[in-house]
XYZ file of C-alpha atoms in Angstrom:
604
model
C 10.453 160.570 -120.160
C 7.561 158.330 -121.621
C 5.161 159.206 -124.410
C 1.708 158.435 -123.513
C -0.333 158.216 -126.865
C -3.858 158.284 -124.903
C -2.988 160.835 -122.692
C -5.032 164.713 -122.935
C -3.025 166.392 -125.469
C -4.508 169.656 -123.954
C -6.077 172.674 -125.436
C -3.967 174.040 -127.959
C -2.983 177.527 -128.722
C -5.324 178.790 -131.418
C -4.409 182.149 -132.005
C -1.565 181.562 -134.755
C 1.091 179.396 -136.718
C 3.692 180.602 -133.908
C 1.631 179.800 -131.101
C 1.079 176.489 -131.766
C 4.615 175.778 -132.119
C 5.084 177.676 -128.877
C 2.375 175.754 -127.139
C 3.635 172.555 -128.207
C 6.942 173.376 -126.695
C 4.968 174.021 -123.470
C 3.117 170.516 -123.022
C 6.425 168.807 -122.859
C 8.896 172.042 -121.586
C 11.027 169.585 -119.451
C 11.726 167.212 -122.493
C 12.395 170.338 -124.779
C 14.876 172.067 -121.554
C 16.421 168.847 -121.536
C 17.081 168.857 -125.798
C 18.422 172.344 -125.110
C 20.816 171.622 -122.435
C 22.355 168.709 -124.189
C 22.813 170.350 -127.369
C 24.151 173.043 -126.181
C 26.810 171.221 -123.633
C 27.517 169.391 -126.556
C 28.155 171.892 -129.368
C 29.951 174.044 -126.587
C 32.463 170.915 -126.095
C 32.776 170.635 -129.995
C 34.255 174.289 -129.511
C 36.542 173.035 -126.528
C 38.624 170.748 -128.534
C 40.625 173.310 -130.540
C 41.155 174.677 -127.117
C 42.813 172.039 -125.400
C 44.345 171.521 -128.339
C 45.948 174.771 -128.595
C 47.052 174.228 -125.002
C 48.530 170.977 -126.033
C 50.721 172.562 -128.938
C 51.391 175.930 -126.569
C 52.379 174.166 -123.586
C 53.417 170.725 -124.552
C 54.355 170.050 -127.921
C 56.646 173.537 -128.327
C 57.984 173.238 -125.100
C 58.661 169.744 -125.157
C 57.125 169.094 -122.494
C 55.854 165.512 -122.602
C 53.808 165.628 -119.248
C 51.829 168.417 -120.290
C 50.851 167.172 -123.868
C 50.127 164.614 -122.149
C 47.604 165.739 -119.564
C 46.247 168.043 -122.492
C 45.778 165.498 -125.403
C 43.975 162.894 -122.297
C 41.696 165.990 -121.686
C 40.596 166.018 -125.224
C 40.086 162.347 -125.209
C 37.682 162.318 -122.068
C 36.138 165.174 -123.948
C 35.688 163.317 -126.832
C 34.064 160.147 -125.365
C 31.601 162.808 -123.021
C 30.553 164.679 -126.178
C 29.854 161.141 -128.040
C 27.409 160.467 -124.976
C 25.465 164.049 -125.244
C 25.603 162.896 -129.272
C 23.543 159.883 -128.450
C 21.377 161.401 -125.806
C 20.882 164.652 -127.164
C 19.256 162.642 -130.468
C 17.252 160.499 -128.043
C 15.892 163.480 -126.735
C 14.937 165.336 -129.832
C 13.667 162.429 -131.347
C 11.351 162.354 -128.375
C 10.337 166.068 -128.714
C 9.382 165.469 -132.310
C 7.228 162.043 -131.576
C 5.623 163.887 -128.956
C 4.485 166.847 -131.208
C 3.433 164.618 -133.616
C 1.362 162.280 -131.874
C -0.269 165.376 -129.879
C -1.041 166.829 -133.266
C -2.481 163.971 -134.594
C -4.349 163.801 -131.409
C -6.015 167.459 -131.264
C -6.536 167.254 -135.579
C -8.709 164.494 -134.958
C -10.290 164.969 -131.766
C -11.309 168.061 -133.267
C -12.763 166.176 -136.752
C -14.972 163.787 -134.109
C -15.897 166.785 -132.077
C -17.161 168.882 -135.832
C -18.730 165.613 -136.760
C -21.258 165.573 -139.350
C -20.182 169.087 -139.774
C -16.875 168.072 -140.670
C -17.367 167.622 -144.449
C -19.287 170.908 -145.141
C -16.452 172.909 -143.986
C -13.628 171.067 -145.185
C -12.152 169.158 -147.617
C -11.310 165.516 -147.442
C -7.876 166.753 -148.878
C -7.443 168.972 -146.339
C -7.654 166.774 -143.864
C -5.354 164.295 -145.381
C -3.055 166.675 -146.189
C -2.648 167.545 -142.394
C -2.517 164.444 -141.529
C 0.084 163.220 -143.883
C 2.363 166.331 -144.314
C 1.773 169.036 -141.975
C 1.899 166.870 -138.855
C 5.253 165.522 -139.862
C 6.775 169.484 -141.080
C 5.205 170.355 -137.459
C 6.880 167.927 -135.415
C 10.247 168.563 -137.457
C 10.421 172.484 -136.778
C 10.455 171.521 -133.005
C 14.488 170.632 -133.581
C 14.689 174.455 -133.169
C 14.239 173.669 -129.742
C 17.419 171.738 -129.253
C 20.043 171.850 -132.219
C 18.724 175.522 -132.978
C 19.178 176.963 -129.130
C 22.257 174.626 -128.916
C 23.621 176.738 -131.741
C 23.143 179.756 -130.308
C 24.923 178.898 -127.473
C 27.689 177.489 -128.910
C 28.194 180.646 -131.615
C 28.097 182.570 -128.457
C 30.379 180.924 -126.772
C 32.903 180.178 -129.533
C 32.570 184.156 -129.895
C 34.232 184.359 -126.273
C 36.581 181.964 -126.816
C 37.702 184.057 -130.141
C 38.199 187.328 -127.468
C 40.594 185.496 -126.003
C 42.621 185.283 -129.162
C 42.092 188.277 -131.002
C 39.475 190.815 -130.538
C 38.866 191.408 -134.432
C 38.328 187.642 -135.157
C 35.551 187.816 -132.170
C 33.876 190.553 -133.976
C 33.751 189.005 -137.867
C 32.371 186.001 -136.216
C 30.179 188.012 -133.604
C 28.516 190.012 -136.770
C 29.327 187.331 -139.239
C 25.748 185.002 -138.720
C 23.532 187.825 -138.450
C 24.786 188.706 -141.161
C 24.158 185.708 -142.871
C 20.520 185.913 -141.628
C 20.212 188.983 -143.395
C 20.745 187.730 -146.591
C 19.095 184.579 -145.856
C 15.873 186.109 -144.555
C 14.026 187.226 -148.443
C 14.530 183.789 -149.137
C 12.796 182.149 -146.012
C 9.697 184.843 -146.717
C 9.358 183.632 -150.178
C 9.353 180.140 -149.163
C 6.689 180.616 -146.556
C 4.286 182.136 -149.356
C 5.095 178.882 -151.795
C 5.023 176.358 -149.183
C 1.177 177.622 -148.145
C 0.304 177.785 -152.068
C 1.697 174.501 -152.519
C 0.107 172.784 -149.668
C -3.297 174.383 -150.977
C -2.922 173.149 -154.381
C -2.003 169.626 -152.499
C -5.174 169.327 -150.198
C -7.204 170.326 -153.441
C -5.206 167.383 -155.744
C -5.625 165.161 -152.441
C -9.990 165.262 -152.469
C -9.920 164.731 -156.413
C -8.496 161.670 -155.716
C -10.501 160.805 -153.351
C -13.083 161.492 -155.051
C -12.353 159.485 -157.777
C -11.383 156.271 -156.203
C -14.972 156.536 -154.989
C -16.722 157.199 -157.823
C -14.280 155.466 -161.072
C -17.003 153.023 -161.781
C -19.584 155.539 -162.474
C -17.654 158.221 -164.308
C -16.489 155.272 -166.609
C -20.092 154.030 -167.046
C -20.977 157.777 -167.794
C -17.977 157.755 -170.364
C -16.716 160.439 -168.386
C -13.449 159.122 -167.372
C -11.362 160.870 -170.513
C -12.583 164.147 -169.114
C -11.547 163.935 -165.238
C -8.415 162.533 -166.538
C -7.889 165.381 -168.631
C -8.624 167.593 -165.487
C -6.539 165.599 -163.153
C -3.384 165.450 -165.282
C -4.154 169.426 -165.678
C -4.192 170.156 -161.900
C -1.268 167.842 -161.116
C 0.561 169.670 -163.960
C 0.074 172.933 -162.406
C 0.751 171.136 -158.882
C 4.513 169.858 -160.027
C 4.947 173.520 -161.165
C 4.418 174.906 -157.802
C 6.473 172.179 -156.656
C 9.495 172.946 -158.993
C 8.890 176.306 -157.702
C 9.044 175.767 -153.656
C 12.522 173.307 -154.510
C 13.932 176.217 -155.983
C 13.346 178.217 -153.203
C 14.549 175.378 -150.707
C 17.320 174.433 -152.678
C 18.956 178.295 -152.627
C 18.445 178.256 -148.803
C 20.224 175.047 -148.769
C 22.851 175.895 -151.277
C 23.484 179.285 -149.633
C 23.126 177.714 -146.328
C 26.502 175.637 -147.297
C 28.544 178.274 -149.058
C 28.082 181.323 -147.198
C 28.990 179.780 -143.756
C 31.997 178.187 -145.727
C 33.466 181.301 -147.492
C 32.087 183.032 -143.810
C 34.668 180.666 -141.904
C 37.327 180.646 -144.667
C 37.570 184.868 -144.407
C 37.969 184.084 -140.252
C 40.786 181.472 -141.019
C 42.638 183.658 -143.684
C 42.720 186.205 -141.154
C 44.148 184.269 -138.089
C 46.303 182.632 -140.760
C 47.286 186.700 -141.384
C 47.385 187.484 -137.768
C 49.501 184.565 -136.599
C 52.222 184.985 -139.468
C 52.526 188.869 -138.341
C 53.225 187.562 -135.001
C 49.925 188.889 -133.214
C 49.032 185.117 -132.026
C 50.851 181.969 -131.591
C 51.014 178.933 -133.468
C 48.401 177.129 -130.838
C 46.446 179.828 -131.574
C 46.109 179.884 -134.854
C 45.607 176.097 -134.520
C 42.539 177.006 -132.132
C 41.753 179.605 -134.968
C 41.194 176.830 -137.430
C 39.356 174.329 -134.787
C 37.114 177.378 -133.597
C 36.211 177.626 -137.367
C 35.577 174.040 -138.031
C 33.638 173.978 -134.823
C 31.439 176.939 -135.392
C 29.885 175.028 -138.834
C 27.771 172.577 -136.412
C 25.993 176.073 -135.129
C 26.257 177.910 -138.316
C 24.454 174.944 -140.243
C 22.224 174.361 -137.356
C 20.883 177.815 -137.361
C 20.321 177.995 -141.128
C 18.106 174.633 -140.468
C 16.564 176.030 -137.837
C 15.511 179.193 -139.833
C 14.582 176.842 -142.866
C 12.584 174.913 -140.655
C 10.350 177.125 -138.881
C 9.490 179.059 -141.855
C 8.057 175.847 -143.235
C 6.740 174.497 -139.588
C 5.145 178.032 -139.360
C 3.171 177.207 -142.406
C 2.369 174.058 -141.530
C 0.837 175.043 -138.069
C -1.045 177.789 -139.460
C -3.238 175.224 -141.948
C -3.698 173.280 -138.102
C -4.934 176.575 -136.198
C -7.147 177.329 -139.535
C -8.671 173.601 -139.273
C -8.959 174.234 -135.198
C -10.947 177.146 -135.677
C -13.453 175.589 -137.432
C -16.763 175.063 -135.307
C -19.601 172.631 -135.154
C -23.018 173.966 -135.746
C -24.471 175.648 -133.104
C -26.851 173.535 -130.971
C -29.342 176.201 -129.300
C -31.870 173.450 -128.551
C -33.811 173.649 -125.220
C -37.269 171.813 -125.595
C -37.673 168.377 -125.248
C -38.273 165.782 -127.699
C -41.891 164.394 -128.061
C -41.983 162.296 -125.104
C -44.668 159.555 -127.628
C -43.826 158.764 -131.401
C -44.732 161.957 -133.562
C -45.097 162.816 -136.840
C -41.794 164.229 -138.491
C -42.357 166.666 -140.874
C -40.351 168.773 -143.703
C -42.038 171.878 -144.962
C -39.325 172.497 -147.766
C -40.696 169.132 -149.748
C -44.014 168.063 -147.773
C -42.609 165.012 -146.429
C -44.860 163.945 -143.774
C -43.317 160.619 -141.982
C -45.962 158.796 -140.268
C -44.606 156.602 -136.644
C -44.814 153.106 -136.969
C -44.754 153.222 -141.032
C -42.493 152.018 -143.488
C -42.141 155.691 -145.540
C -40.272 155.280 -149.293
C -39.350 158.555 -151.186
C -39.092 158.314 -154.887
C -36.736 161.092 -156.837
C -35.567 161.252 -160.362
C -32.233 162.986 -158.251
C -31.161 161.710 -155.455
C -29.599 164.296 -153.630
C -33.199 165.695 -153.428
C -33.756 162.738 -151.060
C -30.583 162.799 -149.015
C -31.239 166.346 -148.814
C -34.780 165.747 -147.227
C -33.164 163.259 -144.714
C -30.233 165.388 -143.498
C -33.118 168.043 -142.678
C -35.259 165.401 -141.298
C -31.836 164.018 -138.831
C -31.142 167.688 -138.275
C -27.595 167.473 -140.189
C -28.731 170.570 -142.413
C -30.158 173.859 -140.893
C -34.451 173.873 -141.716
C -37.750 174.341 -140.760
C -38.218 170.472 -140.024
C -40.545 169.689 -137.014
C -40.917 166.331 -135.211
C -44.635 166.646 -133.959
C -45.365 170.467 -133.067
C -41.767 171.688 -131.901
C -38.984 172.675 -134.608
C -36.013 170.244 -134.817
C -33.913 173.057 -134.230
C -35.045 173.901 -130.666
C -34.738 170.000 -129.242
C -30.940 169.797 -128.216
C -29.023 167.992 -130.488
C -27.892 164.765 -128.485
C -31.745 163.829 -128.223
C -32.209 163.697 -131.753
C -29.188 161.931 -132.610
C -30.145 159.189 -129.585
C -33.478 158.918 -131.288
C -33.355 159.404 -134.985
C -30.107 157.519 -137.031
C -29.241 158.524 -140.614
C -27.436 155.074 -142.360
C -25.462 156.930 -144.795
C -24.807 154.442 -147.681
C -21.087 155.482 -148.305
C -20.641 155.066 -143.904
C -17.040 154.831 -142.785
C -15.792 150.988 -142.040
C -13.049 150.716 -139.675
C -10.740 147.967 -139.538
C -11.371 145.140 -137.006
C -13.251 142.316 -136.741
C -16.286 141.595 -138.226
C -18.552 141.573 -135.027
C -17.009 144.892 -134.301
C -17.207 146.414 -137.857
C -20.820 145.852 -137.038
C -20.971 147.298 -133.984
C -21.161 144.394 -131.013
C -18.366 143.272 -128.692
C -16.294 140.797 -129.473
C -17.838 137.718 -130.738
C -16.316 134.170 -130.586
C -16.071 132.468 -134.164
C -19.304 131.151 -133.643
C -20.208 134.774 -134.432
C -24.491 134.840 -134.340
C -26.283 132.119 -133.641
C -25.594 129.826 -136.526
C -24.443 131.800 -139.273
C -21.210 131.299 -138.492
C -18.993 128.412 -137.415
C -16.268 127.904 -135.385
C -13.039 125.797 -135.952
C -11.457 126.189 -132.535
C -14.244 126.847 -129.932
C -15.728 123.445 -128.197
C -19.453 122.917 -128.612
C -20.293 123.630 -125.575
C -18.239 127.345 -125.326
C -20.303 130.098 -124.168
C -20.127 133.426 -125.780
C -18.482 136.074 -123.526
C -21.498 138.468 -124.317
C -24.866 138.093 -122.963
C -27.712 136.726 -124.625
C -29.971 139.542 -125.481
C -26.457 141.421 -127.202
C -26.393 138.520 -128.680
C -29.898 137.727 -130.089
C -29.582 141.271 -130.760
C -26.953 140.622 -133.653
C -28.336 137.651 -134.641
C -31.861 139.655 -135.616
C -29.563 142.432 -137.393
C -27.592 140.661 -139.496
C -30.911 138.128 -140.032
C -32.498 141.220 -141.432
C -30.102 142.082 -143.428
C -29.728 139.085 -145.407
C -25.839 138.742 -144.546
C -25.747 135.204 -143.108
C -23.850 134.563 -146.240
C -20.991 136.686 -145.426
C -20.403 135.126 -142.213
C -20.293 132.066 -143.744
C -18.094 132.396 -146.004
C -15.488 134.222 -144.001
C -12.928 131.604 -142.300
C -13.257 132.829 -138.536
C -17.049 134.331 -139.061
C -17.692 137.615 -136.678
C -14.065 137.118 -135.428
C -12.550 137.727 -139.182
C -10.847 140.641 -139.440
C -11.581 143.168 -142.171
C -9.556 145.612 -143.660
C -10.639 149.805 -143.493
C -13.149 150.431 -145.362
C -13.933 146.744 -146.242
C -12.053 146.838 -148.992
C -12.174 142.546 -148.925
C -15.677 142.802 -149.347
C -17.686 142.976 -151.990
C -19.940 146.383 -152.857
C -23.146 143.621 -151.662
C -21.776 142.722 -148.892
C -20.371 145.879 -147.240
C -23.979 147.318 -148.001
C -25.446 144.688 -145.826
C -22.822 145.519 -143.164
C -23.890 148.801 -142.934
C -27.625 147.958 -142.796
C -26.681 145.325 -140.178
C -24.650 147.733 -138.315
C -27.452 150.654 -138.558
C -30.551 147.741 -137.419
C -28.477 147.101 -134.255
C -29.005 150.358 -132.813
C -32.739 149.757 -132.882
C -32.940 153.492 -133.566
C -36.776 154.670 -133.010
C -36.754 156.615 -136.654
C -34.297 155.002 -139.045
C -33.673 156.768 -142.310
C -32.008 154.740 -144.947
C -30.509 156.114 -148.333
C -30.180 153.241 -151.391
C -29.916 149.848 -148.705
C -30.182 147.660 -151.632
C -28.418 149.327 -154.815
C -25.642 146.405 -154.826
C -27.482 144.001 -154.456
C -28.914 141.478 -156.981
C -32.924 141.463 -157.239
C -33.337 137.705 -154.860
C -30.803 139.174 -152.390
C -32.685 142.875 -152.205
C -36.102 140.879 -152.018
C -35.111 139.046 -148.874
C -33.594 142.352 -147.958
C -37.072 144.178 -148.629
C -39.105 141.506 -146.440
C -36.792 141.063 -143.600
C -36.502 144.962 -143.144
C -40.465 145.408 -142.970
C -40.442 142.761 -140.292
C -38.047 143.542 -138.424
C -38.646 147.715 -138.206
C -42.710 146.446 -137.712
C -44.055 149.051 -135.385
C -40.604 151.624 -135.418
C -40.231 154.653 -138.152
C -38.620 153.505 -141.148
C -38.187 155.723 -143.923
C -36.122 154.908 -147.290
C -34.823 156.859 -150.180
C -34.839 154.497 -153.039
C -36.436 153.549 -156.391
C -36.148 149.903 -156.410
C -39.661 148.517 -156.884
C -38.824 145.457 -154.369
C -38.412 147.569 -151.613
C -41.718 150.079 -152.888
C -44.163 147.177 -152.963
C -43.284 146.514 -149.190
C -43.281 150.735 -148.233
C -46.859 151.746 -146.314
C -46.384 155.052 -147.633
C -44.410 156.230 -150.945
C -43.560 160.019 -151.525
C -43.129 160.608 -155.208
C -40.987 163.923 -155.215
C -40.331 166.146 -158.945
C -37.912 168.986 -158.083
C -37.497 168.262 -154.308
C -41.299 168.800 -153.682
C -43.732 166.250 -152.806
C -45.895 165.357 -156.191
C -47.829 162.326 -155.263
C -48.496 160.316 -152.167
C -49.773 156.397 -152.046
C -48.997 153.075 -151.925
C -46.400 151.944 -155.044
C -49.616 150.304 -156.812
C -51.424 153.180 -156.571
C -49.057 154.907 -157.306
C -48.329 152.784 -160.753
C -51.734 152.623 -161.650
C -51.751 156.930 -161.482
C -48.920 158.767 -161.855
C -47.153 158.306 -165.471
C -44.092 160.201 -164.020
C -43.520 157.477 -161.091
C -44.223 154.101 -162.861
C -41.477 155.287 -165.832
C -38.748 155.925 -162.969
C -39.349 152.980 -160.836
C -40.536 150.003 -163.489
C -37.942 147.942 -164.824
C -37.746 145.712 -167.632
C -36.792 142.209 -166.010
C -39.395 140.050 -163.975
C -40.647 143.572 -161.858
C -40.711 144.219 -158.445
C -43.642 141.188 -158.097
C -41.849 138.350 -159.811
C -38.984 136.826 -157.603
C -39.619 133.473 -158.015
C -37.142 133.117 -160.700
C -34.317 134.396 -158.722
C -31.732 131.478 -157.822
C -31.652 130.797 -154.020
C -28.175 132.097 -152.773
C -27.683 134.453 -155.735
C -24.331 136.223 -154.433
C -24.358 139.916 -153.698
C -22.963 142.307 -156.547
């Protein structure tokens, strides 16, 4: 049975831990049947060679009779060689079930993230989500062996219970009552575990975003000279996290270690007694040899089941942290008026931010989360009074304003690919765009397999974004590929990317946070020029403080305290407001002066 990785996963069951695992069973019932069957022929079979054996010693070996022993010891031969083939299949099968429950996993966890979108990180952790991804998917996937090995056992206890009657009717009853027995005192332990496993996966998903976090942010905190102290706090947490580590092994490693000595002193009581039995005459010497096989054959199901049980307690927890991340539900999008059909004026109440259409707008913040605050209410990604001309962004359905209005976030996701599709084109010969890239392998007279206008399209992004340079220098130009997150790129040059990437859409309001923060002053004044020309006549608005990019702004918001304190153009705005020329002048040649700068200065 194939495993389709782009199939429908389906809608999973949301109501609990248990019925996930029960609806993942569901989607793929055949393949699980199947898993069942063979491990239960199989473990049966494992319980049906002290049988014929016991008929080879009863009615061949003490008899003497050659014929028999024989026909019996070929039986357990054929056995043998069928049980090695439901070995091999019955693995094939379960290793199926498991890939399938994995992948589907993976497959509803991050539908579900696209489908939250910008929502996503207000609701969750980054360390949540990781932590699903790596650990829980996998502890998911793994319970599902209950499936085949786990009903397999059952089977096979039962059955090895019945072939005990046939023996002796008290050995069929300490085995009968023996496991559940077992289960019993098994059962505190698998509780406990389920409480530390949760606690310890929290802890893990917390650990997992502080690392995150500061693999993002380790240049700053050490520039702050606060890397000592997040240090301190990370080696605290992952201290406590060990702990509750040490704590869930010791639970896992009594179920283990009990899970091995019980059933053994379990199936050492059954043989002493058939041992007992057959020296008082009350079975035969076959017997008794069946006595001893039965035994050795019922530790496959005994161990089995203890798995099992180990398993779903921690399979439980793990699908309980999925249904908790399932549940989770984008904002609610009540919109039913229409955009403005023209260009209108957007508008934020909370600060005063009036954009104008068809400006270049700058804000201006001592903080600037005061700014990316103003332009998730102006994108509609936080709940507000915003307007866009006379009707509230909150009553225009959502897909309108997100076709219309673009937020560049400055820390955007980069996915692995190319470069041309890192950007956000099709795929691009080396030549790449235009001529600022070259190719080593296409003829001179190769056409691109795009058309032109897709084409002059990403010629005029990248253009405005200064990153001509970057295609350069890479060996294959658009058709490079580059790593996630462009981690072979410079800070520069993936900020370019991303301003590339966002002028392709040719959004009608773009709002940009920090464009030019990695970028050294010639670089970010060819930045600042090529933006203003080539957003001329479209809504631009930028959150920044870099004078090169102020002197080109129409209009410049100077906020204090998220509020809008002074409006002009950045002269004016020098020449009046104390507060605004000590935040945005700098001390080198100043946002007029960038004649000096060296032609081809590289990106920081």
């Amino acid at each position: 049975m194939r495993i389709d990785a782009y199939e429908d996963p389906g809608t999973p069951d949301r109501r609990g831990g248990w019925r996930y695992l029960a609806w993942l069973v569901r989607r793929q019932w055949p393949r699980c049947l199947a898993g069942a069957v063979l491990a239960s022929v199989w473990m049966v079979l494992l319980a049906a060679t002290p049988y014929l054996m016991a008929r080879a010693v009863d009615h061949g070996l003490e008899p003497g009779d050659m014929g028999a022993l024989a026909v019996w010891t070929g039986a357990m031969v054929a056995v043998g060689g069928v049980n090695a083939w439901l070995g091999v299949m019955r693995h094939r099968t379960m290793t199926k079930v498991r890939m399938d429950a994995n992948f589907r996993t993976v497959k509803v966890v991050v539908g579900h993230a696209t489908r939250l979108g910008a929502t996503l990180r207000g609701q969750v952790g980054t360390g949540e989500v990781v932590t699903i991804g790596v650990g829980d998917v996998q502890t998911i996937s793994t319970s599902l062996t209950a499936v085949g090995p786990g009903v397999g056992a059952i089977v096979a206890y039962a059955a090895v219970g019945g072939l005990m009657l046939s023996v002796s009717t008290r050995l069929a009853l300490v085995v009968l009552l023996g496991v559940p027995v077992l289960g019993l005192l098994l059962g505190p332990l698998m509780g406990r575990l389920q409480g530390r496993e949760a606690e310890y996966r929290e802890r893990q998903s917390v650990l997992t975003a502080r690392i995150g976090d500061l693999a993002g942010g380790l240049r700053v905190l050490n520039g702050l000279g606060g890397k000592g102290l997040v240090a301190d706090a990370f080696h605290r947490d992952s201290g406590r996290l060990r702990e509750q580590g040490y704590r869930v092994g010791a639970v896992t490693s009594w179920i283990q270690a009990l899970g091995v000595g019980l059933p053994m002193l379990f199936l050492a009581l059954v043989t002493w007694l058939g041992a007992r039995q057959a020296a008082q005459g009350h079975i035969s010497v076959g017997e008794l040899v069946s006595v001893y096989g039965y035994v050795v054959a019922l530790g496959w199901p005994v161990a089995f089941l203890i798995e099992m049980g180990h398993q779903l307690s921690r399979g439980v927890v793990a699908a309980r942290r999925v249904v908790a991340f399932l549940r989770l539900e984008p904002a609610p999008d009540e919109g039913t008026r229409d955009a403005p059909a023209e260009p209108s004026v957007l508008h934020d109440p909370a600060s005063g931010v009036r954009i104008t259409p068809g400006r270049l707008t700058a804000l201006v913040t001592t903080h600037p989360s005061d700014a990316t605050d103003i332009l998730d209410r102006l994108a509609r990604y936080t709940p507000s009074n915003a307007t866009w001309g006379d009707i509230p962004l909150t009553d225009i359905p959502l897909p309108q304003i997100r076709s219309r209005i673009l937020i560049a976030d400055p820390e955007a996701d980069l996915f692995a690919g190319t470069l041309s599709t890192v950007i956000g084109a099709q795929e691009m010969p080396a030549r790449g765009a235009g001529n600022c890239a070259t190719s080593h392998n296409a003829p001179a007279d190769a056409q691109p397999p795009t058309g032109a206008d897709e084409l002059a399209h990403l010629t005029q992004a990248i253009h405005a974004a200064a990153a001509e340079d970057i295609i350069r220098a890479l060996p294959d130009g658009l058709k490079t590929p580059v790593a996630a997150q462009a981690r072979d790129l410079s800070g520069g040059q993936r900020q370019r990317i991303r301003l590339a990437r966002a002028l392709l859409t040719d959004p009608e309001i773009l709002l940009v946070a920090e464009p030019t923060s990695a970028l050294d002053a010639h670089t970010e004044a060819t930045v600042a020029d090529r933006l203003k020309q080539a957003r001329r006549g479209r809504t631009t608005v930028l959150a920044a403080t870099s004078p090169l990019l102020l002197a080109r702004a129409d209009v410049v918001h100077h906020l204090v305290d998220g509020k809008v304190a002074a409006t002009g153009t950045h002269r004016e705005l020098l020449d009046t407001e104390p507060g605004y020329r000590a935040l945005v002048a700098r001390d080198d040649e100043g946002a007029e002066d960038t004649e000096g700068a060296e032609e081809g200065a590289p990106a920081r």
